[in-house]
Short mmCIF file of C-alpha atoms and ligand atoms in Angstrom, two decimals:
data_model
loop_
_atom_site.label_atom_id
_atom_site.label_comp_id
_atom_site.label_asym_id
_atom_site.label_seq_id
_atom_site.Cartn_x
_atom_site.Cartn_y
_atom_site.Cartn_z
CA MET H 267 59.30 71.80 124.87
CA HIS H 268 58.49 68.16 125.46
CA THR H 269 61.45 65.80 125.24
CA GLU H 270 60.52 62.44 123.79
CA LEU H 271 62.40 59.53 125.39
CA CYS H 272 62.65 56.41 123.19
CA ARG H 273 64.18 53.08 124.26
CA VAL H 274 66.03 51.21 121.57
CA ASP H 275 67.98 47.97 121.58
CA PRO H 276 71.68 48.95 121.77
CA GLU H 277 72.74 46.34 119.21
CA GLN H 278 69.72 46.28 116.88
CA PRO H 279 67.74 49.51 117.22
CA ASP H 280 64.21 49.43 115.79
CA PRO H 281 64.52 51.03 112.30
CA ARG H 282 61.15 52.82 112.73
CA ILE H 283 62.37 54.68 115.84
CA VAL H 284 65.71 55.42 114.19
CA ALA H 285 63.88 56.77 111.13
CA ARG H 286 61.81 59.05 113.35
CA ALA H 287 64.95 60.38 115.10
CA ALA H 288 66.57 60.91 111.69
CA ALA H 289 63.50 62.88 110.55
CA VAL H 290 63.74 65.09 113.63
CA LEU H 291 67.40 65.80 112.76
CA ARG H 292 66.61 66.58 109.12
CA ALA H 293 63.86 68.94 110.24
CA GLY H 294 66.40 70.93 112.30
CA GLY H 295 65.70 69.34 115.66
CA LEU H 296 67.95 68.12 118.44
CA VAL H 297 68.37 64.38 119.19
CA ALA H 298 70.51 62.93 121.99
CA PHE H 299 71.92 59.51 121.17
CA PRO H 300 74.36 57.01 122.65
CA THR H 301 77.88 56.64 121.29
CA GLU H 302 80.52 54.25 122.56
CA THR H 303 82.18 57.12 124.48
CA VAL H 304 79.39 59.27 126.01
CA TYR H 305 75.94 60.44 124.89
CA GLY H 306 75.99 63.07 122.18
CA LEU H 307 73.53 65.89 121.44
CA GLY H 308 73.04 65.86 117.68
CA ALA H 309 71.91 68.37 115.07
CA ASP H 310 72.26 68.52 111.27
CA ALA H 311 75.79 69.93 110.94
CA LEU H 312 74.97 71.65 107.64
CA ASN H 313 71.98 73.49 109.12
CA GLU H 314 73.19 76.61 110.87
CA ASN H 315 69.95 77.21 112.80
CA ALA H 316 69.87 73.63 114.06
CA VAL H 317 73.48 73.89 115.25
CA ARG H 318 72.69 77.18 116.97
CA ARG H 319 70.08 75.31 119.00
CA ILE H 320 72.80 73.00 120.36
CA PHE H 321 74.70 75.96 121.73
CA GLU H 322 71.48 77.36 123.27
CA ALA H 323 70.38 74.07 124.84
CA LYS H 324 73.80 73.45 126.39
CA GLY H 325 74.61 77.05 127.30
CA ARG H 326 77.84 76.43 125.39
CA PRO H 327 80.06 79.41 124.49
CA PRO H 328 80.08 79.92 120.68
CA SER H 329 83.88 79.90 120.81
CA ASN H 330 83.90 76.14 121.49
CA PRO H 331 83.69 74.16 118.21
CA LEU H 332 81.72 70.92 117.74
CA ILE H 333 82.70 67.44 116.56
CA VAL H 334 80.95 66.38 113.34
CA HIS H 335 79.91 62.71 113.25
CA VAL H 336 79.62 60.79 110.01
CA ALA H 337 78.87 57.16 109.07
CA GLY H 338 82.21 56.38 107.41
CA LEU H 339 85.60 57.49 106.19
CA GLU H 340 84.35 58.56 102.74
CA ALA H 341 81.70 60.82 104.30
CA ALA H 342 84.42 62.35 106.50
CA ARG H 343 86.58 63.12 103.47
CA GLN H 344 83.67 65.00 101.89
CA LEU H 345 83.89 67.60 104.68
CA ALA H 346 87.68 68.03 104.54
CA ALA H 347 89.49 70.51 102.28
CA ASP H 348 92.63 68.50 102.71
CA TRP H 349 92.97 64.87 103.79
CA PRO H 350 96.51 64.19 105.10
CA ALA H 351 97.93 60.69 104.75
CA SER H 352 97.90 60.47 108.56
CA ALA H 353 94.11 61.01 108.57
CA GLN H 354 93.66 58.23 106.06
CA ALA H 355 95.83 55.80 108.04
CA LEU H 356 94.21 56.67 111.37
CA GLY H 357 90.67 56.57 109.94
CA GLU H 358 91.34 53.13 108.43
CA THR H 359 92.71 51.87 111.72
CA PHE H 360 90.46 53.39 114.38
CA TRP H 361 87.11 54.15 112.68
CA PRO H 362 84.48 53.46 113.61
CA GLY H 363 85.79 54.31 117.07
CA SER H 364 86.66 56.88 119.72
CA LEU H 365 89.21 58.94 117.79
CA THR H 366 88.39 62.44 116.52
CA LEU H 367 90.55 63.98 113.77
CA VAL H 368 90.94 67.74 113.25
CA VAL H 369 91.45 68.57 109.55
CA PRO H 370 91.07 71.63 107.30
CA LYS H 371 87.35 72.21 106.64
CA LYS H 372 85.52 72.56 103.36
CA GLU H 373 83.43 75.65 102.80
CA LEU H 374 80.15 73.75 103.10
CA VAL H 375 80.75 73.24 106.84
CA PRO H 376 79.09 76.26 108.51
CA ALA H 377 81.32 78.56 110.57
CA ILE H 378 79.10 78.06 113.64
CA VAL H 379 80.21 74.39 113.79
CA THR H 380 83.91 75.25 113.89
CA ALA H 381 83.64 78.42 115.99
CA GLY H 382 84.71 80.38 112.95
CA GLY H 383 87.94 78.40 112.58
CA PRO H 384 89.44 76.90 109.42
CA THR H 385 89.43 73.31 110.74
CA VAL H 386 86.71 70.75 111.48
CA ALA H 387 86.76 67.88 113.99
CA LEU H 388 85.48 64.58 112.52
CA ARG H 389 84.59 61.21 114.03
CA VAL H 390 82.90 57.98 112.97
CA PRO H 391 81.35 56.58 116.15
CA ALA H 392 81.25 52.83 116.74
CA HIS H 393 77.93 52.52 118.58
CA PRO H 394 75.32 50.67 116.47
CA VAL H 395 72.63 53.19 117.43
CA ALA H 396 74.81 56.14 116.48
CA LEU H 397 75.75 54.52 113.18
CA ALA H 398 72.14 53.60 112.38
CA LEU H 399 71.05 57.19 113.08
CA LEU H 400 73.82 58.67 110.94
CA ARG H 401 72.97 56.36 108.03
CA ALA H 402 69.25 57.12 108.29
CA ALA H 403 69.76 60.87 108.60
CA SER H 404 72.25 60.87 105.73
CA VAL H 405 73.54 64.26 106.86
CA PRO H 406 76.68 64.91 108.95
CA VAL H 407 75.66 65.31 112.58
CA ALA H 408 77.32 67.86 114.89
CA ALA H 409 77.25 66.43 118.39
CA PRO H 410 78.92 67.61 121.56
CA SER H 411 78.45 65.63 124.74
CA ALA H 412 74.79 65.88 125.78
CA ASN H 413 75.27 67.84 129.00
CA ARG H 414 74.94 71.47 130.03
CA SER H 415 78.21 73.30 129.40
CA THR H 416 80.89 72.71 132.11
CA ARG H 417 78.86 69.83 133.68
CA LEU H 418 79.76 66.15 133.67
CA SER H 419 79.32 64.27 130.43
CA PRO H 420 76.37 61.85 130.37
CA THR H 421 76.89 58.13 130.08
CA THR H 422 73.17 57.22 130.37
CA ALA H 423 69.91 58.55 128.95
CA ALA H 424 68.84 59.40 132.50
CA HIS H 425 71.86 61.73 132.82
CA VAL H 426 70.83 63.46 129.60
CA LEU H 427 67.24 63.82 130.70
CA ARG H 428 68.25 65.32 134.02
CA ASP H 429 70.47 67.94 132.38
CA LEU H 430 68.61 68.70 129.11
CA GLY H 431 65.04 67.47 129.60
CA GLY H 432 62.60 70.07 128.18
CA ARG H 433 65.37 71.67 126.09
CA ILE H 434 65.75 69.10 123.32
CA ASP H 435 63.37 67.18 121.03
CA MET H 436 64.30 63.55 121.58
CA ILE H 437 66.55 61.14 123.44
CA LEU H 438 67.42 57.70 122.08
CA ASP H 439 68.03 55.50 125.12
CA GLY H 440 70.38 52.75 124.05
CA GLY H 441 71.65 51.85 127.54
CA PRO H 442 74.89 52.98 129.17
CA ALA H 443 77.73 54.31 127.02
CA THR H 444 80.35 51.62 127.54
CA GLY H 445 83.59 53.57 126.97
CA GLY H 446 82.67 56.27 129.48
CA LEU H 447 85.14 59.01 128.43
CA GLU H 448 85.01 61.42 125.50
CA SER H 449 86.98 60.56 122.34
CA THR H 450 90.65 61.26 121.80
CA VAL H 451 91.02 64.50 119.78
CA LEU H 452 94.07 64.68 117.45
CA ASP H 453 94.96 67.65 115.26
CA VAL H 454 96.50 66.27 112.04
CA THR H 455 96.86 69.70 110.40
CA THR H 456 100.27 70.10 112.08
CA SER H 457 103.41 68.10 111.63
CA PRO H 458 103.82 66.19 113.83
CA PRO H 459 100.16 65.86 114.75
CA ARG H 460 99.15 67.17 118.16
CA LEU H 461 97.06 65.44 120.81
CA LEU H 462 94.42 68.02 121.89
CA ARG H 463 92.41 65.80 124.25
CA PRO H 464 93.51 62.40 125.58
CA GLY H 465 90.88 59.66 125.40
CA LEU H 466 90.40 55.95 125.12
CA VAL H 467 92.59 55.65 122.01
CA THR H 468 96.02 56.12 123.57
CA PRO H 469 99.05 58.05 122.25
CA GLN H 470 100.95 54.78 121.85
CA GLU H 471 98.19 53.28 119.73
CA ILE H 472 98.24 56.39 117.49
CA GLU H 473 102.02 56.45 117.29
CA ALA H 474 102.09 52.80 116.29
CA VAL H 475 100.25 53.92 113.09
CA ILE H 476 101.71 57.34 112.22
CA GLY H 477 104.85 57.79 114.34
CA PRO H 478 105.55 60.45 116.99
CA ILE H 479 102.86 62.99 118.01
CA LEU H 480 102.96 65.96 120.36
CA ARG H 481 101.26 65.43 123.75
CA PRO H 482 99.93 68.03 126.11
CA LEU H 483 101.87 68.29 129.31
CA GLU H 484 100.04 67.40 132.46
CA ARG H 485 100.51 70.59 134.42
CA PRO H 486 97.40 72.80 134.32
CA GLY H 487 99.53 75.67 132.92
CA ALA H 488 100.08 73.59 129.79
CA LEU H 489 96.42 74.02 128.99
CA ALA H 490 97.11 77.70 128.41
CA VAL H 491 98.08 76.86 124.85
CA ALA H 492 94.77 75.14 124.31
CA PRO H 493 92.06 77.81 124.09
CA ALA H 494 93.07 79.09 120.67
CA ARG H 495 93.55 75.64 119.22
CA SER H 496 90.81 73.83 121.08
CA PRO H 497 88.62 76.01 123.28
CA GLY H 498 87.00 72.96 124.89
CA LEU H 499 90.30 72.25 126.56
CA MET H 500 89.96 75.16 128.94
CA GLY H 501 90.71 74.24 132.54
CA LYS H 502 87.30 74.02 134.19
CA HIS H 503 85.23 71.41 132.45
CA TYR H 504 83.43 68.16 133.07
CA ALA H 505 82.75 69.19 136.67
CA PRO H 506 80.23 67.80 139.11
CA ARG H 507 78.30 70.25 141.32
CA ALA H 508 80.21 69.26 144.44
CA ALA H 509 83.77 70.57 144.74
CA LEU H 510 86.12 67.79 143.56
CA GLU H 511 89.66 67.41 144.74
CA CYS H 512 92.37 64.94 143.76
CA ILE H 513 94.69 63.38 146.34
CA THR H 514 97.92 61.47 145.67
CA GLY H 515 97.97 58.38 147.81
CA ASP H 516 95.76 57.61 150.80
CA ALA H 517 93.08 60.25 151.31
CA ARG H 518 92.09 59.25 154.85
CA GLN H 519 93.65 62.25 156.55
CA ARG H 520 91.96 64.66 154.19
CA ILE H 521 88.58 62.93 154.67
CA ASP H 522 88.87 63.28 158.47
CA GLN H 523 89.77 66.94 158.07
CA LEU H 524 86.68 67.58 155.88
CA LEU H 525 84.48 65.77 158.39
CA CYS H 526 85.82 68.03 161.17
CA GLU H 527 84.73 70.96 158.98
CA GLY H 528 81.25 69.44 158.93
CA GLN H 529 81.18 68.44 155.24
CA ARG H 530 79.50 65.50 153.63
CA VAL H 531 82.02 63.69 151.44
CA GLY H 532 82.14 61.29 148.50
CA TRP H 533 85.39 59.30 148.42
CA LEU H 534 86.59 57.54 145.26
CA THR H 535 89.29 55.08 146.30
CA PHE H 536 91.18 52.09 144.91
CA ASP H 537 91.32 50.36 148.28
CA ARG H 538 88.80 47.51 148.55
CA ALA H 539 89.36 47.34 152.28
CA VAL H 540 88.24 50.93 152.86
CA SER H 541 85.11 51.49 154.80
CA HIS H 542 84.00 54.45 156.79
CA LEU H 543 81.73 54.33 159.76
CA ASP H 544 80.80 58.00 159.57
CA PRO H 545 77.48 58.21 157.64
CA ARG H 546 78.56 61.50 156.15
CA VAL H 547 81.10 59.65 153.98
CA THR H 548 80.08 57.74 150.84
CA VAL H 549 82.84 55.35 149.83
CA VAL H 550 83.08 54.31 146.17
CA VAL H 551 85.66 51.63 145.38
CA MET H 552 86.93 52.15 141.81
CA PRO H 553 88.38 49.49 139.50
CA SER H 554 92.14 49.22 139.26
CA ASP H 555 91.89 48.58 135.50
CA ALA H 556 92.04 51.83 133.50
CA ARG H 557 89.34 50.84 130.95
CA GLU H 558 86.90 49.73 133.63
CA TYR H 559 87.65 52.87 135.62
CA ALA H 560 86.89 55.02 132.56
CA ALA H 561 83.65 53.18 131.91
CA GLN H 562 82.45 53.91 135.46
CA LEU H 563 83.93 57.29 136.32
CA TYR H 564 81.17 59.67 135.17
CA ALA H 565 78.37 57.39 136.36
CA ARG H 566 79.94 57.22 139.85
CA LEU H 567 80.46 61.00 139.94
CA HIS H 568 76.87 61.56 138.83
CA GLU H 569 75.72 59.25 141.65
CA VAL H 570 77.67 60.82 144.52
CA ASP H 571 76.83 64.26 143.19
CA ALA H 572 73.13 63.36 143.26
CA LEU H 573 73.49 62.39 146.94
CA GLY H 574 74.21 66.03 147.65
CA VAL H 575 77.74 65.67 149.04
CA GLN H 576 79.69 68.90 149.32
CA ARG H 577 83.07 67.40 148.49
CA ILE H 578 84.26 64.61 146.26
CA VAL H 579 87.74 63.36 147.11
CA VAL H 580 89.37 61.24 144.44
CA GLU H 581 92.57 59.24 144.88
CA LEU H 582 94.60 59.92 141.71
CA PRO H 583 95.45 56.92 139.54
CA PRO H 584 99.10 56.29 138.61
CA ASP H 585 100.95 58.74 136.37
CA THR H 586 101.18 56.38 133.38
CA GLU H 587 99.87 56.72 129.84
CA GLU H 588 97.04 54.20 130.24
CA TRP H 589 95.62 56.60 132.89
CA LEU H 590 96.35 59.77 130.90
CA ALA H 591 92.75 60.49 129.82
CA ILE H 592 91.33 59.73 133.27
CA ARG H 593 93.85 61.96 135.03
CA ASP H 594 93.07 64.68 132.46
CA ARG H 595 89.30 64.54 133.24
CA LEU H 596 89.87 64.42 136.98
CA ARG H 597 92.16 67.44 136.80
CA ARG H 598 89.56 69.39 134.82
CA ALA H 599 86.78 68.37 137.18
CA SER H 600 88.85 69.72 140.08
CA ALA H 601 89.61 73.07 138.40
CA ARG H 602 87.53 75.79 140.02
O1 TXA S 160 83.39 61.27 122.51
C1 TXA S 160 83.15 62.41 122.06
O2 TXA S 160 83.98 63.08 121.43
C2 TXA S 160 81.73 62.97 122.33
C3 TXA S 160 80.74 62.12 121.54
C4 TXA S 160 79.35 62.69 121.61
O3 TXA S 160 81.17 61.97 120.20
N1 TXA S 160 81.67 64.34 121.95
C5 TXA S 160 82.31 65.31 122.65
O4 TXA S 160 82.09 66.60 122.19
O5 TXA S 160 82.99 65.09 123.64
P1 TXA S 160 82.44 67.91 123.01
O6 TXA S 160 81.85 69.02 122.26
O7 TXA S 160 82.02 67.73 124.42
O8 TXA S 160 83.98 68.03 122.86
C6 TXA S 160 84.55 68.36 121.63
C7 TXA S 160 86.01 68.71 121.81
C8 TXA S 160 86.15 70.04 122.47
O9 TXA S 160 87.27 69.99 123.32
C9 TXA S 160 86.39 70.96 121.30
O10 TXA S 160 87.05 72.14 121.65
C10 TXA S 160 87.20 70.09 120.38
O11 TXA S 160 86.62 68.81 120.52
N2 TXA S 160 87.10 70.54 119.01
C11 TXA S 160 86.01 70.53 118.20
N3 TXA S 160 86.28 71.05 117.00
C12 TXA S 160 87.59 71.40 117.00
C13 TXA S 160 88.49 72.00 116.07
N4 TXA S 160 88.08 72.36 114.85
N5 TXA S 160 89.76 72.22 116.47
C14 TXA S 160 90.18 71.84 117.69
N6 TXA S 160 89.40 71.28 118.64
C15 TXA S 160 88.12 71.07 118.30
MG1 MG S 161 81.66 68.00 126.40
#
């Protein structure tokens, strides 16, 4: 299959190109598009065969349900059998934006989208290209991150092309995804609501609107509760090809040890003064601001991975809530 790559202006995408992408979706095809979190791989959520193609292209297990993207709050409600007051308040506050709400599904949502479950995950993305595509398609669009299953999420069209070129119909290239981490997923079918995946919308921001929510604990064992509720929260996920390990504090000793073992290493550090004379070490200095770090993380991991290093050593950010989503992704990337 030929994958058509189309450049569009991130703020004001050419309506003719958007209309073509929308026609591909309505005909049951697969279109990758930028969102403000990461690139998504879209299909008409109400077309079972189209959605099946997402699972095939990604190599995604059918037990892992998809997020359905819509153009606005009203369109979201159309897919929900029940719309809790918390969903209304959160939708009004954070949509369009990087919060996904899990609610009871209406019958018209095919079982393949929800992995056979009674709930559906809904999100209104904020990226102008995503919104334009959703409006033009005028169907709900199921879209997981546009990467092969278990690989790193893509934050550029080039990442998508590398992973899924030849397997999908079209990629809308709207430049880098600025948020850089997948959306926050919140289950509002329970009381109190439960955070299933931390993201750029923080627990405090959610609690400021609806009061206390349940958070996942950080130990890996805590993820054991996840598969039934949210299969995508299984331990190993979002991983680069190279083995990734997280280090608390200065990683220098560990780097030297890996060099002694003859490994080529990528080193993500906070220390601007770090340099390494050994050519087998690629040093990447990461921002100390959590939002900037999130925006860059996947792109930097894609880069060092492409250099063919065998190990990626990452200095863990602080154990505070602003770093929650980043620590979550790093922990998953290091699960083997
Ligand atoms: O930012 C994002 O959310 C991106 C962009 C493209 O919107 N999408 C994304 O999709 O990250 P994906 O498929 O990579 O992750 C979806 C997550 C998975 O952890 C999945 O298990 C969970 O949402 N999920 C989907 N439907 C669910 C449901 N009904 N109940 C619980 N979890 C659900
Ligand atoms: Mg994903």
